[in-house]
CSV table of C-alpha atoms in Angstrom, one decimal:
chain,number,residue,atom,x,y,z
L,1,GLN,CA,-26.1,19.3,180.7
L,2,VAL,CA,-25.0,15.9,178.9
L,3,GLN,CA,-21.5,14.4,180.0
L,4,LEU,CA,-19.6,11.8,177.8
L,5,VAL,CA,-17.2,10.1,178.8
L,6,GLU,CA,-14.9,7.8,176.7
L,7,SER,CA,-12.9,4.4,177.8
L,8,GLY,CA,-11.0,1.6,175.8
L,9,GLY,CA,-7.9,3.6,174.3
L,10,GLY,CA,-4.1,2.2,174.8
L,11,LEU,CA,-1.1,0.9,173.3
L,12,VAL,CA,-1.4,-1.7,170.9
L,13,GLN,CA,1.2,-2.5,167.6
L,14,ALA,CA,0.4,-2.3,164.4
L,15,GLY,CA,-2.3,-4.8,163.1
L,16,GLY,CA,-3.8,-5.0,166.7
L,17,SER,CA,-7.3,-4.0,167.7
L,18,LEU,CA,-9.2,-1.8,170.3
L,19,ARG,CA,-12.8,-0.9,171.2
L,20,LEU,CA,-13.4,2.5,172.2
L,21,SER,CA,-16.6,3.5,174.1
L,22,CYS,CA,-18.4,6.2,175.0
L,23,SER,CA,-20.9,6.4,177.6
L,24,ALA,CA,-23.5,9.6,177.8
L,25,SER,CA,-25.3,11.0,180.7
L,26,GLY,CA,-27.4,13.7,181.6
L,27,ARG,CA,-30.5,15.0,179.6
L,28,ILE,CA,-30.5,12.9,176.6
L,29,PHE,CA,-32.9,14.5,173.6
L,30,THR,CA,-34.2,11.8,171.4
L,31,SER,CA,-32.7,12.7,168.3
L,32,VAL,CA,-29.1,12.8,168.6
L,33,THR,CA,-26.2,11.8,166.2
L,34,MET,CA,-22.8,10.0,167.8
L,35,GLY,CA,-19.5,11.0,166.5
L,36,TRP,CA,-15.9,10.4,166.4
L,37,PHE,CA,-13.0,12.9,166.2
L,38,ARG,CA,-9.3,12.4,166.6
L,39,ARG,CA,-6.5,14.6,167.5
L,40,ALA,CA,-3.1,13.8,166.0
L,41,PRO,CA,0.1,15.4,167.3
L,42,GLY,CA,1.2,18.3,165.4
L,43,LYS,CA,-2.6,18.3,163.9
L,44,GLU,CA,-6.3,19.4,163.5
L,45,ARG,CA,-8.9,17.4,164.7
L,46,GLU,CA,-10.4,15.2,162.7
L,47,PHE,CA,-14.0,13.5,161.4
L,48,VAL,CA,-13.5,9.3,162.0
L,49,ALA,CA,-17.0,8.0,162.2
L,50,ALA,CA,-20.7,9.1,162.3
L,51,ILE,CA,-24.0,6.9,163.1
L,52,THR,CA,-28.0,8.5,163.3
L,53,ARG,CA,-29.5,7.9,166.2
L,54,SER,CA,-31.3,4.5,164.6
L,55,GLY,CA,-28.3,3.6,163.8
L,56,GLY,CA,-28.8,3.0,160.0
L,57,ASN,CA,-26.7,5.6,158.6
L,58,THR,CA,-23.1,5.9,159.4
L,59,ASP,CA,-19.8,7.5,157.7
L,60,TYR,CA,-16.1,7.0,157.9
L,61,THR,CA,-13.0,9.1,157.1
L,62,ASP,CA,-11.5,7.7,154.2
L,63,SER,CA,-8.4,6.5,156.1
L,64,VAL,CA,-10.5,4.1,158.3
L,65,LYS,CA,-13.5,2.7,155.9
L,66,GLY,CA,-13.1,-1.0,156.1
L,67,ARG,CA,-11.3,-1.2,159.2
L,68,PHE,CA,-13.4,1.0,161.6
L,69,THR,CA,-17.0,0.1,163.1
L,70,ILE,CA,-19.4,2.7,164.9
L,71,SER,CA,-22.2,1.5,166.5
L,72,ARG,CA,-24.7,2.7,169.1
L,73,ASP,CA,-26.8,0.6,172.2
L,74,ASN,CA,-29.3,3.8,172.5
L,75,ALA,CA,-30.7,1.5,175.7
L,76,LYS,CA,-27.6,2.1,177.6
L,77,ASN,CA,-26.6,5.5,175.9
L,78,THR,CA,-23.6,4.5,174.5
L,79,VAL,CA,-21.6,4.5,171.0
L,80,SER,CA,-18.7,2.6,170.4
L,81,LEU,CA,-16.0,2.2,167.8
L,82,GLN,CA,-14.5,-0.6,166.7
L,83,MET,CA,-10.5,-0.2,165.2
L,84,ASN,CA,-9.1,-3.2,163.8
L,85,SER,CA,-5.9,-3.1,161.5
L,86,LEU,CA,-4.1,-0.1,163.7
L,87,LYS,CA,-1.7,1.7,161.7
L,88,PRO,CA,0.9,4.1,163.6
L,89,GLU,CA,-0.9,6.9,161.9
L,90,ASP,CA,-3.8,5.9,164.1
L,91,THR,CA,-2.3,7.1,166.7
L,92,ALA,CA,-4.6,9.9,168.5
L,93,VAL,CA,-6.6,11.3,171.3
L,94,TYR,CA,-10.0,9.9,170.2
L,95,TYR,CA,-12.8,12.0,171.1
L,96,CYS,CA,-16.6,11.2,171.2
L,97,ALA,CA,-18.9,13.8,170.4
L,98,LEU,CA,-22.8,14.3,170.4
L,99,ARG,CA,-25.1,16.4,168.4
L,100,PHE,CA,-28.9,17.0,168.5
L,101,GLY,CA,-30.9,16.3,165.6
L,102,SER,CA,-31.3,13.1,163.5
L,103,GLY,CA,-29.6,13.9,160.1
L,104,ASP,CA,-26.2,13.9,158.9
L,105,THR,CA,-26.0,17.2,157.3
L,106,ASN,CA,-22.3,18.3,157.6
L,107,TRP,CA,-21.8,15.5,160.6
L,108,TYR,CA,-18.1,15.4,159.6
L,109,LEU,CA,-18.1,19.4,161.1
L,110,SER,CA,-16.6,19.1,165.0
L,111,SER,CA,-18.4,22.8,164.8
L,112,THR,CA,-21.7,21.0,164.5
L,113,TYR,CA,-21.5,19.1,167.8
L,114,HIS,CA,-22.8,20.2,171.2
L,115,TYR,CA,-20.7,18.0,173.8
L,116,TRP,CA,-17.6,16.6,173.5
L,117,GLY,CA,-15.5,13.8,175.6
L,118,GLN,CA,-12.5,14.5,177.5
L,119,GLY,CA,-10.8,11.6,174.5
L,120,THR,CA,-8.9,8.7,175.1
L,121,GLN,CA,-5.4,8.4,174.0
L,122,VAL,CA,-4.5,5.7,171.6
L,123,THR,CA,-1.1,4.7,170.2
L,124,VAL,CA,-0.6,2.1,167.5
L,125,SER,CA,3.2,0.8,167.6
L,126,SER,CA,5.1,-0.1,164.4
């Protein structure tokens, strides 16, 4: 069993920054891909970013490219999401997710992930 715990959410003004962290515990397979998703009020959960185990490959949804950066520390089993230049439309509950395997095929699909955190609220005021 794997547990994921997010932290770092909060309230910030537009243009500000937040850093989300996700700590994974339990039986972690050698090759796992980590991702961040978000769900805004009244909307479907959407892909935000993902990173391969080596950190050598990352991807972002278009709306956050150039503003968000995903990174990971395998020694600590953590993945982070640095969010800069935040906009009110970034307001959402952010979820950390883990899936087994080292590839990036369809990693923007939430259905391909095996474990999820409980979510952390990010609110950006205008």
